[in-house]
N, CA, C and O atoms as a MOPAC input file, in Angstrom:
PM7 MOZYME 1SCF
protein

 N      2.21400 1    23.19900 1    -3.40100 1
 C      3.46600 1    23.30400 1    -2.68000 1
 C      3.36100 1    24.41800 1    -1.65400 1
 O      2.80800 1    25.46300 1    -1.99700 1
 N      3.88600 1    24.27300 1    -0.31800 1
 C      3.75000 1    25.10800 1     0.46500 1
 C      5.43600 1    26.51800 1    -0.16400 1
 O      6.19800 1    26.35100 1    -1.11700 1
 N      5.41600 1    27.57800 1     0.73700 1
 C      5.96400 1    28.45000 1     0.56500 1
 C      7.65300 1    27.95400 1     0.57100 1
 O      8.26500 1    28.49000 1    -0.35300 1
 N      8.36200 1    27.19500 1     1.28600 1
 C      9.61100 1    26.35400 1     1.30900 1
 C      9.32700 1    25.71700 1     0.04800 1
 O     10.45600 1    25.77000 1    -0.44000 1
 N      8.60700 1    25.14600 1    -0.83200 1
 C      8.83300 1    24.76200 1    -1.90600 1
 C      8.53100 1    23.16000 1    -1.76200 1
 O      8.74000 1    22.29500 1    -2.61200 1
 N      8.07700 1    23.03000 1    -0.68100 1
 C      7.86400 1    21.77000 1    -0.31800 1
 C      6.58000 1    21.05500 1    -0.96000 1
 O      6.06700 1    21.53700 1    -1.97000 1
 N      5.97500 1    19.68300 1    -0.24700 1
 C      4.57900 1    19.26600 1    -0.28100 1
 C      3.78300 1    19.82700 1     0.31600 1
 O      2.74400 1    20.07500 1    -0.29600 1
 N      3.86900 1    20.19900 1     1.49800 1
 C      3.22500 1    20.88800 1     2.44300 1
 C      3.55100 1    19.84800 1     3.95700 1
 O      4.33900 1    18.90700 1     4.04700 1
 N      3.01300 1    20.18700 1     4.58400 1
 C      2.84600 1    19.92100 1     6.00600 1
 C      2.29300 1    18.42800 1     6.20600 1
 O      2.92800 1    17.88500 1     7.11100 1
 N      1.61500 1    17.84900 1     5.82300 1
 C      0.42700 1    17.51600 1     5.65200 1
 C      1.30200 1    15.46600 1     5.25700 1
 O      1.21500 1    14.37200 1     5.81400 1
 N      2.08200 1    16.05500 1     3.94300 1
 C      2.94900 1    14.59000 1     3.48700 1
 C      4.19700 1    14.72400 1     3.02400 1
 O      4.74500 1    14.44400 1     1.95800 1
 N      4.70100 1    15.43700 1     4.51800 1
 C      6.11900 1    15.42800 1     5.01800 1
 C      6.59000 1    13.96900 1     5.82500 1
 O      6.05000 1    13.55100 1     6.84900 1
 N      7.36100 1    13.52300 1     5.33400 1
 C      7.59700 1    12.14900 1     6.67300 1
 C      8.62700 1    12.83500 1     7.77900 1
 O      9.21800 1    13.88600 1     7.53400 1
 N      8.75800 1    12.16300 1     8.93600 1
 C      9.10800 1    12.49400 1    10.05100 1
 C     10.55000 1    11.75700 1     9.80700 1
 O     10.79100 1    11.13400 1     8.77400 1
 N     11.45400 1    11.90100 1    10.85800 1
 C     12.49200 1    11.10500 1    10.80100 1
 C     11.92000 1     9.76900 1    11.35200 1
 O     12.24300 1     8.78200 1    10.69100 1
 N     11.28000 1     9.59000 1    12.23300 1
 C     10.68800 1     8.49600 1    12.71900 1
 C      9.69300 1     7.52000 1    11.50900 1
 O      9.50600 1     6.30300 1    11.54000 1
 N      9.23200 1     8.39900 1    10.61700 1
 C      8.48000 1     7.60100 1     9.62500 1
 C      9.16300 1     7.00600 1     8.54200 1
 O      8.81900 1     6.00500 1     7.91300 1
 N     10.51900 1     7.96600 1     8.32300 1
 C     11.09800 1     7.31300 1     7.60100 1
 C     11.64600 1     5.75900 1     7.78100 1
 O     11.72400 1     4.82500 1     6.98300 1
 N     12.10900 1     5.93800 1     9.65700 1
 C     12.95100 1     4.65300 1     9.82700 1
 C     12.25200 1     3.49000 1     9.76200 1
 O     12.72900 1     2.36600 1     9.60400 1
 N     10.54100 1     3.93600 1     9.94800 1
 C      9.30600 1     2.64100 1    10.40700 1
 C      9.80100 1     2.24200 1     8.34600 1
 O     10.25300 1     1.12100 1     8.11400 1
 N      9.65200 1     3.12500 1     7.29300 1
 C      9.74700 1     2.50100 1     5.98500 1
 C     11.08000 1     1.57900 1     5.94300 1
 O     11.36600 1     0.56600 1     5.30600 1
 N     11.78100 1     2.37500 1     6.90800 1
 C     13.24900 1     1.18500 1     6.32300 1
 C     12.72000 1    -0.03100 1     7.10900 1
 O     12.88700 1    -1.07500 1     6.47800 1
 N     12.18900 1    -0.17600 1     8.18700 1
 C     12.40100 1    -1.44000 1     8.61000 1
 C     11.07200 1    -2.02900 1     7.99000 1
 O     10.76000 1    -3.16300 1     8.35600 1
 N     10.43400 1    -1.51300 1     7.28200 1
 C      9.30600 1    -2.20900 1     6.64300 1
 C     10.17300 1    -2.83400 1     5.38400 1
 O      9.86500 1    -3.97500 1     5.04200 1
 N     11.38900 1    -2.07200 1     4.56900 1
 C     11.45900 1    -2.80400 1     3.63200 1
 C     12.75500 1    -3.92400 1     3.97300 1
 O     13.15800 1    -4.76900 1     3.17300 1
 N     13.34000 1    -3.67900 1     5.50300 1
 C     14.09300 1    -4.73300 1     5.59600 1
 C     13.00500 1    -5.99600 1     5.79400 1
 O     13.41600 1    -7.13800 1     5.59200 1
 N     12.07800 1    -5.84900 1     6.06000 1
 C     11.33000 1    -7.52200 1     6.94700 1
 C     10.70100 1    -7.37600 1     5.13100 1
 O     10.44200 1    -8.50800 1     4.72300 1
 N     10.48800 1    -6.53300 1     4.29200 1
 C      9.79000 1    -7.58400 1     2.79000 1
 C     11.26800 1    -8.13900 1     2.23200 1
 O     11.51200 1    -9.11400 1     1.52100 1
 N     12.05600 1    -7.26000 1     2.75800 1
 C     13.79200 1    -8.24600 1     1.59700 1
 C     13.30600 1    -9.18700 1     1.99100 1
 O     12.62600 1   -10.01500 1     1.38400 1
 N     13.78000 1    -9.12600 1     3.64600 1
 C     14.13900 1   -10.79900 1     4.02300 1
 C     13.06300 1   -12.04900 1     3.67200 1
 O     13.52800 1   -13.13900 1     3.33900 1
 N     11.30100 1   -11.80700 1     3.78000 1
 C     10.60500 1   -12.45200 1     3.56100 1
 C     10.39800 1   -12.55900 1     2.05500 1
 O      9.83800 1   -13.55800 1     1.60200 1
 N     10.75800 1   -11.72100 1     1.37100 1
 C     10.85500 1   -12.05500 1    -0.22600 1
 C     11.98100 1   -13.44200 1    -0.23600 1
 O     11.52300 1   -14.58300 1    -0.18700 1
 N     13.43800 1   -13.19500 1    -0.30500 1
 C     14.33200 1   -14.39300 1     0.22400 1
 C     13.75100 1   -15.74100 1     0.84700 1
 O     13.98300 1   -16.90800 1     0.53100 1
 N     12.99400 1   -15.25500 1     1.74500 1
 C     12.63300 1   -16.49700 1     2.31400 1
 C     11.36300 1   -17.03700 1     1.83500 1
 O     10.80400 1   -17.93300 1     2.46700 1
 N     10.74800 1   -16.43300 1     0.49200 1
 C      9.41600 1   -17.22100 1    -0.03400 1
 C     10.31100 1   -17.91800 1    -1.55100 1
 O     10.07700 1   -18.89500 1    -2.26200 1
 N     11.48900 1   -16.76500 1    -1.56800 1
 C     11.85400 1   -17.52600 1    -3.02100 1
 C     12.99900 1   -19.12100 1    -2.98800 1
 O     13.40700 1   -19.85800 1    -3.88500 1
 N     13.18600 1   -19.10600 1    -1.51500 1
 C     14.08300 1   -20.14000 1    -0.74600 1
 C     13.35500 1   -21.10200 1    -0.59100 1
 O     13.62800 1   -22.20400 1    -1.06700 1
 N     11.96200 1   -20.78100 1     0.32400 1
 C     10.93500 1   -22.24700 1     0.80800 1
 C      9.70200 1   -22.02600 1    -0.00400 1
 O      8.77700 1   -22.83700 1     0.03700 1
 N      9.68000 1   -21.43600 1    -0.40800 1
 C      8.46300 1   -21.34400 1    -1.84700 1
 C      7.34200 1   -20.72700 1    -1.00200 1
 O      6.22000 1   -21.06900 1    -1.37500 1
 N      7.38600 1   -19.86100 1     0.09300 1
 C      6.62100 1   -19.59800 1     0.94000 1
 C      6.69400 1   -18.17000 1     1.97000 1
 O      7.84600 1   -17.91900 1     2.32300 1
 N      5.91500 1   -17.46700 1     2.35300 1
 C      6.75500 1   -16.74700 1     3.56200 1
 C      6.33300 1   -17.29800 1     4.47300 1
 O      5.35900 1   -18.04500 1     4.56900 1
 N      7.52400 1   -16.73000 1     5.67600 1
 C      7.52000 1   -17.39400 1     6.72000 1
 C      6.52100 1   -17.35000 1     7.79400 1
 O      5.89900 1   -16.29000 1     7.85900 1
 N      6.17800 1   -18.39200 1     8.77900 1
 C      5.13700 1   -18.20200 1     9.41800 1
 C      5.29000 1   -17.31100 1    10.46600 1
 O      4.24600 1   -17.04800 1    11.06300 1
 N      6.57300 1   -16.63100 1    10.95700 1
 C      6.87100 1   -15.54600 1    11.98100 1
 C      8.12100 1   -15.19800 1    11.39100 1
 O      8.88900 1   -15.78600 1    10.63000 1
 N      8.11700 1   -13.59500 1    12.19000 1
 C      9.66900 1   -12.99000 1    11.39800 1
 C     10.36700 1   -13.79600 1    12.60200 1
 O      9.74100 1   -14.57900 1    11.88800 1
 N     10.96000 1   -14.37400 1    13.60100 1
 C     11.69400 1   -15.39700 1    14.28800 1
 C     12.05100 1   -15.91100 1    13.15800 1
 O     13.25400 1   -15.75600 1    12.94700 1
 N     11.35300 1   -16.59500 1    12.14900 1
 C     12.47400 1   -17.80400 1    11.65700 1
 C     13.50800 1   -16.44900 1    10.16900 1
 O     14.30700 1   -16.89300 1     9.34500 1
 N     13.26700 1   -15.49300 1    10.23700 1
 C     13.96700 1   -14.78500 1     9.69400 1
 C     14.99400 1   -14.15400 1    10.12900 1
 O     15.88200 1   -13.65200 1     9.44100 1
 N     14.86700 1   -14.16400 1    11.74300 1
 C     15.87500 1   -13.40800 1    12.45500 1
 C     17.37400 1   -14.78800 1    12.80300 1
 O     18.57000 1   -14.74000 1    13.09400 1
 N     16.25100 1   -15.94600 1    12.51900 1
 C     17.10900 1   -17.25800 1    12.40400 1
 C     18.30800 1   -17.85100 1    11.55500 1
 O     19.38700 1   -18.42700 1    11.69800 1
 N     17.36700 1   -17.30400 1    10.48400 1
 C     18.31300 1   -17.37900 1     9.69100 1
 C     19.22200 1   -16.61700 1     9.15500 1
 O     19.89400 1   -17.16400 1     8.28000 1
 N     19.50000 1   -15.34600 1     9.43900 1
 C     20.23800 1   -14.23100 1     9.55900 1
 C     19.58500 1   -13.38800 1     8.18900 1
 O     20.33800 1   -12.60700 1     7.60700 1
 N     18.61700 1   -13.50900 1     7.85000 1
 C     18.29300 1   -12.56700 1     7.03500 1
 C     17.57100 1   -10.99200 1     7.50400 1
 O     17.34400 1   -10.07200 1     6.71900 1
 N     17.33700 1   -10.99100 1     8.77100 1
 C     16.43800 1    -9.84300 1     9.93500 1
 C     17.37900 1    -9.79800 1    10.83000 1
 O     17.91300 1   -10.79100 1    11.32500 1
 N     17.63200 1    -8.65800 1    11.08500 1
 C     18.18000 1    -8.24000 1    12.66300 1
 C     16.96500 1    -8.01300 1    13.62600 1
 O     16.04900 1    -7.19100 1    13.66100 1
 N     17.38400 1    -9.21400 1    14.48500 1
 C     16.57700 1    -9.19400 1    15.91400 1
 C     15.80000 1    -7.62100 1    16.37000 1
 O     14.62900 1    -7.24200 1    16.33800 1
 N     16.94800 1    -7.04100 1    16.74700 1
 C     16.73100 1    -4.86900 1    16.94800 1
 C     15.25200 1    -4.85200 1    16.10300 1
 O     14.12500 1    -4.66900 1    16.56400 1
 N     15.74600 1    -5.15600 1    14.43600 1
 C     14.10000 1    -4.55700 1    13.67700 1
 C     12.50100 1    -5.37300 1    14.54400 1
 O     11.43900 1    -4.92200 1    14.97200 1
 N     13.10600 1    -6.69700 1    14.45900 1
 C     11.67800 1    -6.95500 1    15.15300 1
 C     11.33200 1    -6.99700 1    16.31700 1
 O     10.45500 1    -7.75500 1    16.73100 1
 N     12.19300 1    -5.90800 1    17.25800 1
 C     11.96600 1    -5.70100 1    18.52500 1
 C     11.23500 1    -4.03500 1    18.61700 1
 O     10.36400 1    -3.55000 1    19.33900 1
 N     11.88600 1    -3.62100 1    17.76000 1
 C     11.54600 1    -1.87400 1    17.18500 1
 C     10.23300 1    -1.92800 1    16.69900 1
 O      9.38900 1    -1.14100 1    17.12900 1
 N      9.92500 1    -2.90200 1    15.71600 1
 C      8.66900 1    -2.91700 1    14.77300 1
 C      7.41200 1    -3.60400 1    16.02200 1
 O      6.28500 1    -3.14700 1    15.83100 1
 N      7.51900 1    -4.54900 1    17.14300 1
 C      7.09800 1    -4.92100 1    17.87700 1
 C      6.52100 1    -3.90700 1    19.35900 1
 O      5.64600 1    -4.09700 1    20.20300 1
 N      7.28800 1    -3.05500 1    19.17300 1
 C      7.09100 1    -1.45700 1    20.44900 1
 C      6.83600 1    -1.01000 1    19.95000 1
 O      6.09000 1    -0.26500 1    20.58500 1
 N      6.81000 1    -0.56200 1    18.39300 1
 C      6.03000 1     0.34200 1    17.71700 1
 C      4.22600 1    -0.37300 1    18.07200 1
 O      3.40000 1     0.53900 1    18.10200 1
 N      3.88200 1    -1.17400 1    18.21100 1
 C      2.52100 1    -2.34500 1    18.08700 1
 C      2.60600 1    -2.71900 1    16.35000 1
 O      1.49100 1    -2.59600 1    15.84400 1
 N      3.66900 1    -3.13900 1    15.36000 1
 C      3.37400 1    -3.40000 1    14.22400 1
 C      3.10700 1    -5.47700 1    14.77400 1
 O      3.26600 1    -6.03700 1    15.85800 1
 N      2.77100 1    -5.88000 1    13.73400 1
 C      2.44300 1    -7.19700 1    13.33900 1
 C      2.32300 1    -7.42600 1    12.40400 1
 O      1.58500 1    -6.92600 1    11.55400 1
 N      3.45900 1    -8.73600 1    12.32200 1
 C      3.36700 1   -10.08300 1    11.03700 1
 C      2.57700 1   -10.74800 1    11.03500 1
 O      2.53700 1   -11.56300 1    11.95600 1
 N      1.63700 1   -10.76300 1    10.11800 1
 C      0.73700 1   -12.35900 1    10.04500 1
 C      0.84900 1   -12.34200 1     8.37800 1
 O      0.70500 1   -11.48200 1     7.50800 1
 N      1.31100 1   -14.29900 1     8.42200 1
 C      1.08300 1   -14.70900 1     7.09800 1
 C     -0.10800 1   -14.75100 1     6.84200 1
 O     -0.91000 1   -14.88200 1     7.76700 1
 N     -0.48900 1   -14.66000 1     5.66100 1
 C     -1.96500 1   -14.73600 1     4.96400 1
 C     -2.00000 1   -15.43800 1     3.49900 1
 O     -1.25600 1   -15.01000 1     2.61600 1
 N     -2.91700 1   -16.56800 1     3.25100 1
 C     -3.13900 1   -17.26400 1     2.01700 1
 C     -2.58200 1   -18.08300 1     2.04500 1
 O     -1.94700 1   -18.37800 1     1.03200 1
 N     -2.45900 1   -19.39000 1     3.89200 1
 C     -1.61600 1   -20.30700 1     3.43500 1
 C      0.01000 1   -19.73100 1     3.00000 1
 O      0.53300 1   -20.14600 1     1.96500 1
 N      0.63600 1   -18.86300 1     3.79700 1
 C      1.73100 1   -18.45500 1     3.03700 1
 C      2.28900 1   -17.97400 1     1.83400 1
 O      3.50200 1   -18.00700 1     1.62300 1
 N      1.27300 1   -17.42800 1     0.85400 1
 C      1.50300 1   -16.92400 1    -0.30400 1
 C      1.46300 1   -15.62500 1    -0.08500 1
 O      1.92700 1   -14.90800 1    -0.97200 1
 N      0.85200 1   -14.92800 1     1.25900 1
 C      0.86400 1   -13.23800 1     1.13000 1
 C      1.46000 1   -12.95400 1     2.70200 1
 O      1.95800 1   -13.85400 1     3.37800 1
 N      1.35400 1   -11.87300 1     3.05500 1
 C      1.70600 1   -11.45800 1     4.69700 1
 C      1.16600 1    -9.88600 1     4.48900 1
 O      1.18400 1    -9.12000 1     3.52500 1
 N      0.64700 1    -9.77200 1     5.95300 1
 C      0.73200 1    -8.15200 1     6.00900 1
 C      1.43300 1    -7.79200 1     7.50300 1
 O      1.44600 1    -8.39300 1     8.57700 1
 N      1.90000 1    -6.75900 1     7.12800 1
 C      2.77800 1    -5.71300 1     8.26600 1
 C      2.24900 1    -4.50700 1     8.93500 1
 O      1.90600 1    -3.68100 1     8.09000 1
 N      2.07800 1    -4.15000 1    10.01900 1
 C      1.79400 1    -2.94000 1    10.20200 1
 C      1.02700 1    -2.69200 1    11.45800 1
 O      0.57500 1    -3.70400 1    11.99500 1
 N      0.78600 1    -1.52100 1    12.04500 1
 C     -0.10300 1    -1.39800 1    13.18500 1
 C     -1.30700 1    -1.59700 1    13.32300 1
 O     -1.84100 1    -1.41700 1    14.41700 1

């Protein structure tokens, strides 16, 4: 622990890192929903923002950040991220 009583410096999140986690766990809600709905996740977050389970904003934010959706396994997995 640094002297503040903290972790240290090092694995502090930022305010900015925090918000990249929220919108990471809004796009797994919605694609959780939408694998336990079509037995699948979806092949783009579009059909999530379609169906009102994603706000458009997150995958415009997560998209200027450079993150990317790609399904993986035939639709049984996905990964997120830069």
């Amino acid at each position: 622990a640094d002297a503040a009583g903290g972790a240290g410096a090092a694995t502090r999140l930022t305010t900015a890192g925090i918000r990249l986690n929220q919108l990471r766990d809004d796009v797994h809600q919605a694609a959780l929903l939408f694998r336990h709905e079509h037995g699948r996740y979806p092949a783009d977050l579009s059909l999530l923002v379609k169906d009102g389970s994603l706000a458009a904003a997150t995958v415009r934010t997560l998209q200027a950040r450079g993150w990317t959706y790609r399904v993986a396994d035939q639709g049984r997995g996905y990964t997120l991220g830069p």
